[in-house]
């Protein structure tokens, strides 16, 4: 499987013969294009039309983040696997209220059950006060019904996550990383900054995997396809956030790999410095490569591959081959 590259410095991204080169004032770094899946750009980087043409040819996505680490957008090369048939099927399932809700509720259930698995792990580590949080989430999960309006489903999903966030302070027990309340753009404390950054990373990771399927990222089912450029990646990311983003936060903060020195107050919010971003990204890269025993396949599968498989399952559902069931962790 091809790899991701990350650019934190300022410079120029150019095509150099038949490879990719990143040039700064004092050095050149060559990126083997045949092994390149996508590039995450955090620095002030100039990209030429010639390079975009080469990225399209080599099917390399470019994800752009601004100075504050907020996701700005993606250069999504011409779709090479998209099929008119699959787009019609996606549109059909989005426009048909019953079909859309059938998928949306599965995504919420998958996300909630993975949240419960994360919480149960910490109960096994002696944090029994989390039991009350689990009971509330389970009650919200039990209240879901396919007859509900999609906006009501979304509200329940939001309540599940807000209830889940109440457990973060119980798990971390670190005065430098307290939740208080969910704040975005700009996040108001260190923990909210990590959540926002981690969510951006999983959204772009899923988007890159969608590119290698027949699915159109503009048509989601839980999130409304409106003025957003992409929505399907937001849907699928909900299932994997607890297993990747949240567990990474608990690990890095719990082991004190990330501390207050990796954050900076800018304007009205908190910024994750480049060193902190690099630490988070390295841990996420490692997690995506981590393999687990897949019972149905009878072999080891990486988390990145699990995301791709989730998309394949959705494809099969859309064409009527097999009903979609979300990935739910057993550990």
Tab-separated table of C-alpha atoms in Angstrom:
chain	number	residue	atom	x	y	z
A	1	UNK	CA	0.000	0.000	0.000
A	2	UNK	CA	1.290	3.463	-0.916
A	3	UNK	CA	2.362	5.908	1.787
A	4	UNK	CA	1.509	9.412	2.957
A	5	UNK	CA	4.010	12.294	3.042
A	6	UNK	CA	3.816	15.265	5.415
A	7	UNK	CA	5.207	18.761	4.766
A	8	UNK	CA	5.561	21.172	7.694
A	9	UNK	CA	8.106	23.670	6.323
A	10	UNK	CA	7.707	26.457	3.765
A	11	UNK	CA	8.939	25.848	0.237
A	12	UNK	CA	8.107	24.714	-3.286
A	13	UNK	CA	6.580	21.411	-4.332
A	14	UNK	CA	7.684	20.635	-7.863
A	15	UNK	CA	8.013	17.878	-10.399
A	16	UNK	CA	11.650	16.979	-10.940
A	17	UNK	CA	11.972	14.689	-13.951
A	18	UNK	CA	9.890	11.666	-12.948
A	19	UNK	CA	9.692	12.251	-9.221
A	20	UNK	CA	8.367	14.729	-6.656
A	21	UNK	CA	10.737	17.209	-5.040
A	22	UNK	CA	10.147	19.534	-2.090
A	23	UNK	CA	12.555	22.466	-2.122
A	24	UNK	CA	13.308	24.833	0.751
A	25	UNK	CA	15.974	27.533	0.942
A	26	UNK	CA	18.619	25.120	2.175
A	27	UNK	CA	17.653	21.640	1.036
A	28	UNK	CA	15.833	19.398	-1.401
A	29	UNK	CA	13.835	16.331	-0.442
A	30	UNK	CA	12.762	13.805	-3.036
A	31	UNK	CA	9.557	11.823	-2.588
A	32	UNK	CA	9.273	8.525	-4.524
A	33	UNK	CA	6.073	9.182	-6.456
A	34	UNK	CA	5.257	5.534	-7.174
A	35	UNK	CA	5.010	4.914	-3.418
A	36	UNK	CA	3.074	8.117	-2.732
A	37	UNK	CA	-0.635	7.989	-1.870
A	38	UNK	CA	-1.238	11.522	-0.612
A	39	UNK	CA	0.577	14.598	0.715
A	40	UNK	CA	-0.430	16.567	3.820
A	41	UNK	CA	0.674	20.199	3.532
A	42	UNK	CA	0.928	22.295	6.716
A	43	UNK	CA	3.559	24.828	5.651
A	44	UNK	CA	3.338	27.727	3.195
A	45	UNK	CA	3.963	25.752	0.028
A	46	UNK	CA	3.890	26.859	-3.596
A	47	UNK	CA	2.541	24.326	-6.094
A	48	UNK	CA	2.697	24.808	-9.857
A	49	UNK	CA	0.167	23.828	-12.519
A	50	UNK	CA	2.799	21.425	-13.862
A	51	UNK	CA	2.919	19.703	-10.488
A	52	UNK	CA	-0.887	19.419	-10.270
A	53	UNK	CA	-0.871	17.781	-13.702
A	54	UNK	CA	1.742	15.302	-12.490
A	55	UNK	CA	-0.208	14.622	-9.267
A	56	UNK	CA	-3.289	13.896	-11.364
A	57	UNK	CA	-1.338	11.550	-13.606
A	58	UNK	CA	0.102	9.689	-10.614
A	59	UNK	CA	-3.177	9.804	-8.639
A	60	UNK	CA	-1.722	11.650	-5.646
A	61	UNK	CA	-4.083	13.648	-3.400
A	62	UNK	CA	-2.961	16.874	-1.692
A	63	UNK	CA	-4.539	17.832	1.650
A	64	UNK	CA	-4.037	21.466	2.693
A	65	UNK	CA	-4.050	22.819	6.262
A	66	UNK	CA	-3.704	26.458	7.278
A	67	UNK	CA	-1.329	28.050	9.792
A	68	UNK	CA	-3.582	27.069	12.692
A	69	UNK	CA	-3.712	23.416	11.625
A	70	UNK	CA	-7.290	23.649	10.335
A	71	UNK	CA	-8.136	21.587	7.305
A	72	UNK	CA	-8.624	23.889	4.304
A	73	UNK	CA	-9.320	21.532	1.417
A	74	UNK	CA	-8.076	18.756	-0.835
A	75	UNK	CA	-6.810	18.607	-4.367
A	76	UNK	CA	-8.761	15.566	-5.501
A	77	UNK	CA	-7.437	14.354	-8.871
A	78	UNK	CA	-9.780	13.307	-11.625
A	79	UNK	CA	-11.660	10.259	-10.371
A	80	UNK	CA	-10.133	7.184	-11.959
A	81	UNK	CA	-12.466	4.531	-10.527
A	82	UNK	CA	-15.769	6.408	-10.465
A	83	UNK	CA	-18.602	4.731	-12.350
A	84	UNK	CA	-21.854	6.314	-13.450
A	85	UNK	CA	-23.706	3.280	-12.120
A	86	UNK	CA	-22.311	3.690	-8.596
A	87	UNK	CA	-23.020	7.423	-8.565
A	88	UNK	CA	-26.611	6.728	-9.549
A	89	UNK	CA	-26.889	4.146	-6.761
A	90	UNK	CA	-25.442	6.559	-4.201
A	91	UNK	CA	-27.831	9.269	-5.329
A	92	UNK	CA	-30.769	6.849	-5.234
A	93	UNK	CA	-29.981	5.843	-1.639
A	94	UNK	CA	-29.544	9.474	-0.622
A	95	UNK	CA	-32.759	10.688	-2.227
A	96	UNK	CA	-34.861	7.783	-0.925
A	97	UNK	CA	-35.533	8.715	2.712
A	98	UNK	CA	-35.967	5.119	3.871
A	99	UNK	CA	-32.796	3.879	2.174
A	100	UNK	CA	-30.766	6.827	3.441
A	101	UNK	CA	-31.909	6.376	7.034
A	102	UNK	CA	-31.112	2.655	6.907
A	103	UNK	CA	-27.453	3.512	6.216
A	104	UNK	CA	-27.327	6.530	8.539
A	105	UNK	CA	-28.528	4.575	11.564
A	106	UNK	CA	-25.916	1.853	10.931
A	107	UNK	CA	-23.165	4.490	10.939
A	108	UNK	CA	-24.398	5.930	14.250
A	109	UNK	CA	-24.651	2.441	15.784
A	110	UNK	CA	-21.140	1.574	14.599
A	111	UNK	CA	-19.731	4.786	16.070
A	112	UNK	CA	-21.578	4.375	19.398
A	113	UNK	CA	-20.611	0.738	19.846
A	114	UNK	CA	-16.954	1.548	19.185
A	115	UNK	CA	-17.213	4.350	21.745
A	116	UNK	CA	-18.556	1.817	24.250
A	117	UNK	CA	-15.640	-0.518	23.509
A	118	UNK	CA	-13.163	2.272	24.278
A	119	UNK	CA	-14.934	3.071	27.556
A	120	UNK	CA	-15.150	-0.585	28.596
A	121	UNK	CA	-11.385	-0.848	28.230
A	122	UNK	CA	-10.905	1.895	30.817
A	123	UNK	CA	-13.410	0.301	33.160
A	124	UNK	CA	-11.249	-2.827	32.996
A	125	UNK	CA	-8.363	-0.581	34.086
A	126	UNK	CA	-10.217	0.371	37.259
A	127	UNK	CA	-12.076	3.526	36.193
A	128	UNK	CA	-15.462	2.246	37.349
A	129	UNK	CA	-16.982	5.749	37.480
A	130	UNK	CA	-17.272	5.500	33.692
A	131	UNK	CA	-20.116	2.991	34.149
A	132	UNK	CA	-22.608	5.849	34.487
A	133	UNK	CA	-21.445	7.284	31.145
A	134	UNK	CA	-21.849	3.897	29.469
A	135	UNK	CA	-25.402	3.558	30.780
A	136	UNK	CA	-26.359	6.983	29.365
A	137	UNK	CA	-24.834	6.183	25.968
A	138	UNK	CA	-26.554	2.801	25.869
A	139	UNK	CA	-29.904	4.448	26.636
A	140	UNK	CA	-29.383	6.953	23.804
A	141	UNK	CA	-28.366	4.132	21.467
A	142	UNK	CA	-31.507	2.176	22.380
A	143	UNK	CA	-33.657	5.194	21.535
A	144	UNK	CA	-32.580	5.160	17.872
A	145	UNK	CA	-35.228	4.142	15.366
A	146	UNK	CA	-35.237	4.117	11.568
A	147	UNK	CA	-38.629	5.823	11.571
A	148	UNK	CA	-37.010	8.964	13.009
A	149	UNK	CA	-36.231	12.005	10.916
A	150	UNK	CA	-32.555	12.133	9.927
A	151	UNK	CA	-32.109	15.366	11.926
A	152	UNK	CA	-33.390	13.605	15.054
A	153	UNK	CA	-30.884	10.802	14.436
A	154	UNK	CA	-28.120	13.398	14.128
A	155	UNK	CA	-29.217	14.998	17.399
A	156	UNK	CA	-29.018	11.639	19.194
A	157	UNK	CA	-25.604	11.018	17.657
A	158	UNK	CA	-24.489	14.424	18.941
A	159	UNK	CA	-25.813	13.622	22.428
A	160	UNK	CA	-23.952	10.315	22.436
A	161	UNK	CA	-20.667	12.047	21.661
A	162	UNK	CA	-21.259	14.857	24.178
A	163	UNK	CA	-21.958	12.222	26.842
A	164	UNK	CA	-18.821	10.355	25.787
A	165	UNK	CA	-16.728	13.524	26.132
A	166	UNK	CA	-17.695	13.640	29.809
A	167	UNK	CA	-15.523	10.552	30.288
A	168	UNK	CA	-12.378	12.211	28.893
A	169	UNK	CA	-11.517	13.947	32.167
A	170	UNK	CA	-12.112	10.680	34.075
A	171	UNK	CA	-9.738	8.851	31.734
A	172	UNK	CA	-6.986	11.472	31.453
A	173	UNK	CA	-7.049	13.004	34.964
A	174	UNK	CA	-4.654	15.700	33.783
A	175	UNK	CA	-5.317	19.359	34.695
A	176	UNK	CA	-3.529	20.490	31.517
A	177	UNK	CA	-5.965	18.485	29.387
A	178	UNK	CA	-9.486	19.063	30.656
A	179	UNK	CA	-12.491	18.937	28.368
A	180	UNK	CA	-14.878	21.544	29.852
A	181	UNK	CA	-17.006	21.742	26.670
A	182	UNK	CA	-16.553	21.094	22.948
A	183	UNK	CA	-15.155	24.161	21.207
A	184	UNK	CA	-14.101	24.512	17.580
A	185	UNK	CA	-12.536	27.045	15.230
A	186	UNK	CA	-10.846	28.064	17.357
A	187	UNK	CA	-10.655	25.379	20.073
A	188	UNK	CA	-10.364	26.951	23.514
A	189	UNK	CA	-8.083	24.481	25.303
A	190	UNK	CA	-5.419	21.847	24.690
A	191	UNK	CA	-7.767	18.863	24.655
A	192	UNK	CA	-10.209	20.458	22.207
A	193	UNK	CA	-7.263	21.351	19.975
A	194	UNK	CA	-6.193	17.694	19.878
A	195	UNK	CA	-9.727	16.504	19.134
A	196	UNK	CA	-10.112	18.981	16.264
A	197	UNK	CA	-6.717	18.147	14.784
A	198	UNK	CA	-7.270	14.406	15.113
A	199	UNK	CA	-10.693	14.638	13.495
A	200	UNK	CA	-9.230	16.554	10.543
A	201	UNK	CA	-6.618	13.832	10.095
A	202	UNK	CA	-9.161	10.992	10.078
A	203	UNK	CA	-11.452	12.903	7.687
A	204	UNK	CA	-8.625	13.269	5.177
A	205	UNK	CA	-7.451	9.682	5.690
A	206	UNK	CA	-10.920	8.370	4.830
A	207	UNK	CA	-11.127	10.763	1.867
A	208	UNK	CA	-7.899	9.310	0.465
A	209	UNK	CA	-9.318	5.791	0.792
A	210	UNK	CA	-12.561	6.790	-0.956
A	211	UNK	CA	-10.465	7.885	-3.937
A	212	UNK	CA	-9.478	4.251	-4.449
A	213	UNK	CA	-13.071	3.009	-4.635
A	214	UNK	CA	-15.999	3.559	-7.007
A	215	UNK	CA	-17.729	5.833	-4.484
A	216	UNK	CA	-18.261	9.572	-4.840
A	217	UNK	CA	-17.103	11.464	-1.714
A	218	UNK	CA	-19.686	14.211	-2.274
A	219	UNK	CA	-22.639	11.963	-1.447
A	220	UNK	CA	-22.928	10.962	2.207
A	221	UNK	CA	-25.880	9.549	4.122
A	222	UNK	CA	-25.649	10.639	7.750
A	223	UNK	CA	-24.239	14.082	6.967
A	224	UNK	CA	-26.294	16.157	4.567
A	225	UNK	CA	-24.853	16.682	1.100
A	226	UNK	CA	-25.214	20.446	0.805
A	227	UNK	CA	-22.566	23.152	0.460
A	228	UNK	CA	-19.794	20.871	1.758
A	229	UNK	CA	-17.363	19.628	-0.862
A	230	UNK	CA	-17.220	16.151	0.696
A	231	UNK	CA	-19.555	14.337	3.109
A	232	UNK	CA	-19.076	10.576	2.725
A	233	UNK	CA	-15.691	10.773	4.453
A	234	UNK	CA	-17.372	12.452	7.454
A	235	UNK	CA	-19.825	9.536	7.657
A	236	UNK	CA	-17.232	6.751	7.620
A	237	UNK	CA	-14.859	8.668	9.911
A	238	UNK	CA	-17.505	8.563	12.681
A	239	UNK	CA	-17.000	4.798	12.932
A	240	UNK	CA	-13.232	5.042	13.297
A	241	UNK	CA	-12.809	8.192	15.404
A	242	UNK	CA	-13.090	6.369	18.761
A	243	UNK	CA	-10.645	3.648	17.705
A	244	UNK	CA	-8.031	5.907	16.158
A	245	UNK	CA	-8.304	9.581	17.139
A	246	UNK	CA	-9.561	9.192	20.710
A	247	UNK	CA	-7.283	6.283	21.610
A	248	UNK	CA	-4.308	8.220	20.239
A	249	UNK	CA	-5.206	11.212	22.416
A	250	UNK	CA	-5.507	9.013	25.509
A	251	UNK	CA	-2.149	7.385	24.745
A	252	UNK	CA	-0.169	10.544	23.977
A	253	UNK	CA	-1.564	12.513	26.918
A	254	UNK	CA	-1.521	9.533	29.287
A	255	UNK	CA	2.158	8.853	28.579
A	256	UNK	CA	2.922	12.598	28.650
A	257	UNK	CA	4.297	12.385	25.109
A	258	UNK	CA	2.292	15.562	24.486
A	259	UNK	CA	2.387	18.342	27.069
A	260	UNK	CA	1.671	22.059	27.362
A	261	UNK	CA	4.945	22.890	25.574
A	262	UNK	CA	3.414	21.562	22.342
A	263	UNK	CA	0.627	24.168	22.376
A	264	UNK	CA	0.524	27.896	21.855
A	265	UNK	CA	-2.178	30.503	22.448
A	266	UNK	CA	-2.963	32.403	19.264
A	267	UNK	CA	-5.697	35.036	19.215
A	268	UNK	CA	-8.855	33.561	20.717
A	269	UNK	CA	-7.780	29.923	20.548
A	270	UNK	CA	-5.097	27.317	21.135
A	271	UNK	CA	-2.727	26.151	18.409
A	272	UNK	CA	-0.928	22.788	18.223
A	273	UNK	CA	2.676	23.545	17.322
A	274	UNK	CA	4.463	21.753	14.494
A	275	UNK	CA	6.335	19.500	16.918
A	276	UNK	CA	3.028	18.434	18.458
A	277	UNK	CA	1.494	17.822	15.041
A	278	UNK	CA	4.439	15.647	14.064
A	279	UNK	CA	4.058	13.567	17.247
A	280	UNK	CA	0.329	13.085	16.659
A	281	UNK	CA	0.777	12.240	12.977
A	282	UNK	CA	3.548	9.737	13.710
A	283	UNK	CA	1.325	7.968	16.225
A	284	UNK	CA	-1.598	7.956	13.806
A	285	UNK	CA	0.586	6.651	11.003
A	286	UNK	CA	1.694	3.820	13.300
A	287	UNK	CA	-1.911	3.027	14.273
A	288	UNK	CA	-3.048	2.914	10.654
A	289	UNK	CA	-0.320	0.359	9.956
A	290	UNK	CA	-1.178	-1.708	13.031
A	291	UNK	CA	-2.800	-5.027	12.153
A	292	UNK	CA	-5.556	-6.937	13.893
A	293	UNK	CA	-6.836	-10.468	13.403
A	294	UNK	CA	-9.904	-10.293	11.190
A	295	UNK	CA	-12.146	-13.222	12.114
A	296	UNK	CA	-14.165	-13.284	8.895
A	297	UNK	CA	-11.113	-13.104	6.634
A	298	UNK	CA	-8.953	-15.299	8.830
A	299	UNK	CA	-5.915	-13.055	8.453
A	300	UNK	CA	-4.350	-9.880	9.803
A	301	UNK	CA	-5.653	-6.561	8.476
A	302	UNK	CA	-4.326	-3.034	9.098
A	303	UNK	CA	-6.580	-0.246	10.329
A	304	UNK	CA	-6.053	1.583	7.031
A	305	UNK	CA	-7.223	-1.518	5.207
A	306	UNK	CA	-10.251	-1.735	7.516
A	307	UNK	CA	-11.289	1.743	6.361
A	308	UNK	CA	-11.031	0.657	2.722
A	309	UNK	CA	-13.013	-2.505	3.492
A	310	UNK	CA	-15.722	-0.377	5.129
A	311	UNK	CA	-16.108	1.460	1.846
A	312	UNK	CA	-16.239	-1.789	-0.116
A	313	UNK	CA	-19.027	-3.002	2.193
A	314	UNK	CA	-20.962	0.171	1.484
A	315	UNK	CA	-20.511	-0.371	-2.258
A	316	UNK	CA	-21.980	-3.873	-1.943
A	317	UNK	CA	-24.942	-2.487	-0.007
A	318	UNK	CA	-25.645	0.159	-2.641
A	319	UNK	CA	-25.745	-2.365	-5.484
A	320	UNK	CA	-27.919	-4.764	-3.448
A	321	UNK	CA	-25.271	-7.447	-3.058
A	322	UNK	CA	-24.948	-7.467	0.742
A	323	UNK	CA	-26.537	-5.427	3.550
A	324	UNK	CA	-24.133	-2.964	5.110
A	325	UNK	CA	-22.956	-3.668	8.643
A	326	UNK	CA	-20.445	-1.267	10.248
A	327	UNK	CA	-17.101	-2.384	11.627
A	328	UNK	CA	-17.322	-2.812	15.402
A	329	UNK	CA	-14.177	-3.444	17.406
A	330	UNK	CA	-14.067	-6.491	19.653
A	331	UNK	CA	-11.282	-5.128	21.873
